[in-house]
Structures are given as C-alpha cells and as structure tokens.
Amino acid sequence: MFSLDEDDEGEVSFGESSDAEREMTPDIPKAPSVKTFDDGGDFEGASDVDSGTLRAFVVAVIYANAAVFLVALGPMVWYFEGWSRVGPVLLVAGLLAGVRTYQTYRAWERSRDEAADADADTDGIDADADAVEAARSGAADAKADDAADADDADDADDPDDHTPPEA
C-alpha cells in the first residue's frame, strides 16, 4: 500500500538534523585557551609564585583535605561500625587538622602583612630622608640668604664705603 523509495527503505531518522535545520543552527563558540602551569610539560610557570605563598597553599590544602576526610569518616565509623574509640579519635584529628589549616592561613597572612609594612616603612624612610635633605638644603639656603642680607645691612651702615648697593 505504501510505496517506499529504495533510498529510504523504510528507515526513519531520529535525532538527525535536516539540511534546513543545519543551515539555521548557529556555530558553537570556542572556549578561550587558558594558560596552565603544565603547558610546557613541566612547572616553569610555578616559579612566578612566591615560595612562601606556594608552601602555605600546599600545606593548607593537605590539612584541609585531611580535615574534611577525618571529620566525615570519624562519625561514620563510630555510628555504622560501632568503633566507639576510633571514631571520636578520627573526628578530633579532623577538627585539629581544620584548626591547623586556619593557623597556616593566618601565619601566611601575617607574614604578608609584615612584608607590606616593611615595604611601607622603607618607603617612609626614603621619604623622610628626602624631607630631611630638602630641609637641610633649605636651611643652608636660608643661612646663606641671611648672611647676604646681614652683609648688605653692614654695607649700608658703613659710612666709609662709597660704593652704591647693587640692585
């Protein structure tokens, strides 16, 4: 009853786009490339990071992972396995690892603040030295001006000097 083409042979194409659909479909955008540390096969990009910062980051990540693992594992072992001695010990160890994570972060932050303060103090010392030098040169100029004014005043008071004052 139904005449089928030999090309179709009764197959129905599900999920395939027609030519009109393909023409109307927009192009899929490409994601921008991101530079990672491992672009060259080694970690030469990691040398841009301060060694203290990198060390604090790695230590904090290890402590944080241990804290999450132990805080989750401790109560499960205690409740499901009934290990009433091991479970609380794991939980407390996880909490201590969390505290060490926070201490590591705070130590890194304090060292960074101290470095910034030291840089600010060094800049302040340079500015103070410049101000002192300017004050000294200004004081020396003022002393020279005062000496010249005094010399001019002496010349004006001296009746033997018949030279007119310079303008």
mmCIF file of C-alpha atoms in Angstrom:
data_model
loop_
_atom_site.group_PDB
_atom_site.id
_atom_site.type_symbol
_atom_site.label_atom_id
_atom_site.label_comp_id
_atom_site.label_asym_id
_atom_site.label_seq_id
_atom_site.Cartn_x
_atom_site.Cartn_y
_atom_site.Cartn_z
ATOM 1 C CA MET A 1 0.000 0.000 0.000
ATOM 2 C CA PHE A 2 2.760 2.431 0.884
ATOM 3 C CA SER A 3 5.364 2.930 -1.707
ATOM 4 C CA LEU A 4 8.825 3.293 -0.208
ATOM 5 C CA ASP A 5 11.792 4.664 -2.044
ATOM 6 C CA GLU A 6 14.705 2.384 -2.446
ATOM 7 C CA ASP A 7 16.907 5.051 -0.820
ATOM 8 C CA ASP A 8 14.780 5.262 2.307
ATOM 9 C CA GLU A 9 13.934 1.622 2.608
ATOM 10 C CA GLY A 10 11.512 2.456 5.390
ATOM 11 C CA GLU A 11 14.099 3.844 7.809
ATOM 12 C CA VAL A 12 13.145 6.781 9.929
ATOM 13 C CA SER A 13 15.948 9.088 11.023
ATOM 14 C CA PHE A 14 15.553 10.148 14.635
ATOM 15 C CA GLY A 15 17.917 12.760 16.023
ATOM 16 C CA GLU A 16 19.415 13.695 12.669
ATOM 17 C CA SER A 17 19.125 17.300 11.533
ATOM 18 C CA SER A 18 17.690 18.215 8.196
ATOM 19 C CA ASP A 19 19.584 20.476 5.828
ATOM 20 C CA ALA A 20 17.387 23.439 6.756
ATOM 21 C CA GLU A 21 18.000 22.874 10.461
ATOM 22 C CA ARG A 22 21.766 22.688 9.910
ATOM 23 C CA GLU A 23 21.730 25.979 7.993
ATOM 24 C CA MET A 24 19.772 27.759 10.741
ATOM 25 C CA THR A 25 21.810 26.416 13.652
ATOM 26 C CA PRO A 26 24.408 28.916 14.931
ATOM 27 C CA ASP A 27 28.055 27.933 15.174
ATOM 28 C CA ILE A 28 29.167 26.671 18.565
ATOM 29 C CA PRO A 29 31.572 29.154 20.164
ATOM 30 C CA LYS A 30 35.057 28.005 21.103
ATOM 31 C CA ALA A 31 36.233 28.370 24.681
ATOM 32 C CA PRO A 32 39.269 30.605 25.154
ATOM 33 C CA SER A 33 42.517 28.866 25.900
ATOM 34 C CA VAL A 34 43.782 29.108 29.445
ATOM 35 C CA LYS A 35 47.467 29.058 30.357
ATOM 36 C CA THR A 36 48.182 26.463 32.986
ATOM 37 C CA PHE A 37 51.358 25.522 34.797
ATOM 38 C CA ASP A 38 51.659 22.341 32.773
ATOM 39 C CA ASP A 39 51.638 23.897 29.273
ATOM 40 C CA GLY A 40 55.280 23.076 28.645
ATOM 41 C CA GLY A 41 55.244 19.692 30.367
ATOM 42 C CA ASP A 42 56.981 20.994 33.477
ATOM 43 C CA PHE A 43 56.147 23.594 36.083
ATOM 44 C CA GLU A 44 58.217 26.544 34.860
ATOM 45 C CA GLY A 45 55.180 28.824 35.367
ATOM 46 C CA ALA A 46 55.157 27.979 39.083
ATOM 47 C CA SER A 47 58.375 29.944 39.528
ATOM 48 C CA ASP A 48 56.317 33.142 39.234
ATOM 49 C CA VAL A 49 54.646 32.351 42.571
ATOM 50 C CA ASP A 50 56.309 33.404 45.821
ATOM 51 C CA SER A 51 57.822 30.336 47.532
ATOM 52 C CA GLY A 52 56.257 31.211 50.900
ATOM 53 C CA THR A 53 52.839 31.542 49.305
ATOM 54 C CA LEU A 54 53.216 28.276 47.391
ATOM 55 C CA ARG A 55 54.354 26.430 50.524
ATOM 56 C CA ALA A 56 51.497 27.839 52.627
ATOM 57 C CA PHE A 57 48.992 26.914 49.913
ATOM 58 C CA VAL A 58 50.191 23.308 49.620
ATOM 59 C CA VAL A 59 50.279 22.828 53.394
ATOM 60 C CA ALA A 60 46.812 24.368 53.805
ATOM 61 C CA VAL A 61 45.386 22.129 51.063
ATOM 62 C CA ILE A 62 46.818 18.999 52.687
ATOM 63 C CA TYR A 63 45.467 19.993 56.113
ATOM 64 C CA ALA A 64 42.058 20.906 54.671
ATOM 65 C CA ASN A 65 41.756 17.603 52.800
ATOM 66 C CA ALA A 66 42.709 15.670 55.920
ATOM 67 C CA ALA A 67 40.192 17.687 57.966
ATOM 68 C CA VAL A 68 37.314 17.018 55.574
ATOM 69 C CA PHE A 69 38.172 13.336 55.296
ATOM 70 C CA LEU A 70 38.585 12.711 59.018
ATOM 71 C CA VAL A 71 35.598 14.796 60.113
ATOM 72 C CA ALA A 72 33.416 12.806 57.705
ATOM 73 C CA LEU A 73 34.967 9.399 58.426
ATOM 74 C CA GLY A 74 35.062 9.653 62.227
ATOM 75 C CA PRO A 75 31.293 9.828 62.880
ATOM 76 C CA MET A 76 30.555 7.230 60.193
ATOM 77 C CA VAL A 77 32.975 4.722 61.698
ATOM 78 C CA TRP A 78 31.621 5.485 65.153
ATOM 79 C CA TYR A 79 27.962 5.091 64.160
ATOM 80 C CA PHE A 80 27.983 2.365 61.478
ATOM 81 C CA GLU A 81 30.838 0.181 62.693
ATOM 82 C CA GLY A 82 30.365 0.852 66.376
ATOM 83 C CA TRP A 83 34.035 1.704 66.896
ATOM 84 C CA SER A 84 33.498 3.942 69.883
ATOM 85 C CA ARG A 85 37.216 4.571 70.417
ATOM 86 C CA VAL A 86 38.433 5.050 66.844
ATOM 87 C CA GLY A 87 35.517 7.217 65.622
ATOM 88 C CA PRO A 88 35.933 10.033 68.148
ATOM 89 C CA VAL A 89 39.702 9.976 67.692
ATOM 90 C CA LEU A 90 39.267 10.427 63.920
ATOM 91 C CA LEU A 91 36.750 13.211 64.481
ATOM 92 C CA VAL A 92 39.064 15.072 66.873
ATOM 93 C CA ALA A 93 42.013 14.588 64.499
ATOM 94 C CA GLY A 94 39.904 16.087 61.708
ATOM 95 C CA LEU A 95 38.978 19.061 63.844
ATOM 96 C CA LEU A 96 42.638 19.597 64.748
ATOM 97 C CA ALA A 97 43.569 19.433 61.054
ATOM 98 C CA GLY A 98 40.959 22.124 60.415
ATOM 99 C CA VAL A 99 42.479 24.283 63.145
ATOM 100 C CA ARG A 100 45.955 23.789 61.629
ATOM 101 C CA THR A 101 44.558 24.843 58.231
ATOM 102 C CA TYR A 102 43.359 28.098 59.753
ATOM 103 C CA GLN A 103 46.652 28.628 61.616
ATOM 104 C CA THR A 104 48.617 28.104 58.400
ATOM 105 C CA TYR A 105 46.490 30.664 56.606
ATOM 106 C CA ARG A 106 46.790 33.202 59.426
ATOM 107 C CA ALA A 107 50.593 32.745 59.586
ATOM 108 C CA TRP A 108 50.835 33.330 55.828
ATOM 109 C CA GLU A 109 48.597 36.397 56.072
ATOM 110 C CA ARG A 110 50.655 37.833 58.952
ATOM 111 C CA SER A 111 53.911 37.329 57.040
ATOM 112 C CA ARG A 112 52.385 39.070 54.024
ATOM 113 C CA ASP A 113 51.192 41.991 56.175
ATOM 114 C CA GLU A 114 54.640 42.294 57.805
ATOM 115 C CA ALA A 115 56.283 42.349 54.393
ATOM 116 C CA ALA A 116 53.887 45.073 53.265
ATOM 117 C CA ASP A 117 54.571 47.065 56.442
ATOM 118 C CA ALA A 118 58.325 46.677 55.943
ATOM 119 C CA ASP A 119 57.975 47.968 52.389
ATOM 120 C CA ALA A 120 55.882 50.888 53.639
ATOM 121 C CA ASP A 121 58.465 51.656 56.340
ATOM 122 C CA THR A 122 61.255 51.561 53.784
ATOM 123 C CA ASP A 123 59.288 53.924 51.562
ATOM 124 C CA GLY A 124 58.632 56.134 54.585
ATOM 125 C CA ILE A 125 62.337 56.188 55.472
ATOM 126 C CA ASP A 126 63.177 57.168 51.897
ATOM 127 C CA ALA A 127 60.563 59.939 52.031
ATOM 128 C CA ASP A 128 61.845 61.079 55.441
ATOM 129 C CA ALA A 129 65.420 61.142 54.150
ATOM 130 C CA ASP A 130 64.298 63.224 51.172
ATOM 131 C CA ALA A 131 62.457 65.631 53.501
ATOM 132 C CA VAL A 132 65.499 65.945 55.779
ATOM 133 C CA GLU A 133 67.750 66.590 52.788
ATOM 134 C CA ALA A 134 65.331 69.216 51.466
ATOM 135 C CA ALA A 135 65.151 70.822 54.908
ATOM 136 C CA ARG A 136 68.936 70.867 55.169
ATOM 137 C CA SER A 137 69.358 72.413 51.758
ATOM 138 C CA GLY A 138 66.562 74.859 52.554
ATOM 139 C CA ALA A 139 68.220 75.723 55.872
ATOM 140 C CA ALA A 140 71.549 76.175 54.133
ATOM 141 C CA ASP A 141 69.918 78.422 51.534
ATOM 142 C CA ALA A 142 68.210 80.384 54.313
ATOM 143 C CA LYS A 143 71.515 80.789 56.183
ATOM 144 C CA ALA A 144 73.210 81.981 53.001
ATOM 145 C CA ASP A 145 70.365 84.430 52.378
ATOM 146 C CA ASP A 146 70.549 85.675 55.985
ATOM 147 C CA ALA A 147 74.323 86.140 55.682
ATOM 148 C CA ALA A 148 73.899 88.064 52.432
ATOM 149 C CA ASP A 149 71.196 90.249 53.971
ATOM 150 C CA ALA A 150 73.388 90.910 57.009
ATOM 151 C CA ASP A 151 76.314 91.779 54.736
ATOM 152 C CA ASP A 152 74.104 94.181 52.788
ATOM 153 C CA ALA A 153 72.931 95.742 56.053
ATOM 154 C CA ASP A 154 76.554 96.181 57.195
ATOM 155 C CA ASP A 155 77.398 97.808 53.874
ATOM 156 C CA ALA A 156 74.539 100.257 54.269
ATOM 157 C CA ASP A 157 75.629 101.185 57.813
ATOM 158 C CA ASP A 158 79.313 101.706 56.881
ATOM 159 C CA PRO A 159 79.871 105.426 56.066
ATOM 160 C CA ASP A 160 83.369 104.836 54.633
ATOM 161 C CA ASP A 161 82.039 102.642 51.851
ATOM 162 C CA HIS A 162 81.064 104.860 48.908
ATOM 163 C CA THR A 163 80.010 102.118 46.578
ATOM 164 C CA PRO A 164 76.351 102.103 45.765
ATOM 165 C CA PRO A 165 74.435 98.936 46.678
ATOM 166 C CA GLU A 166 73.828 96.578 43.842
ATOM 167 C CA ALA A 167 70.312 96.284 42.586
#
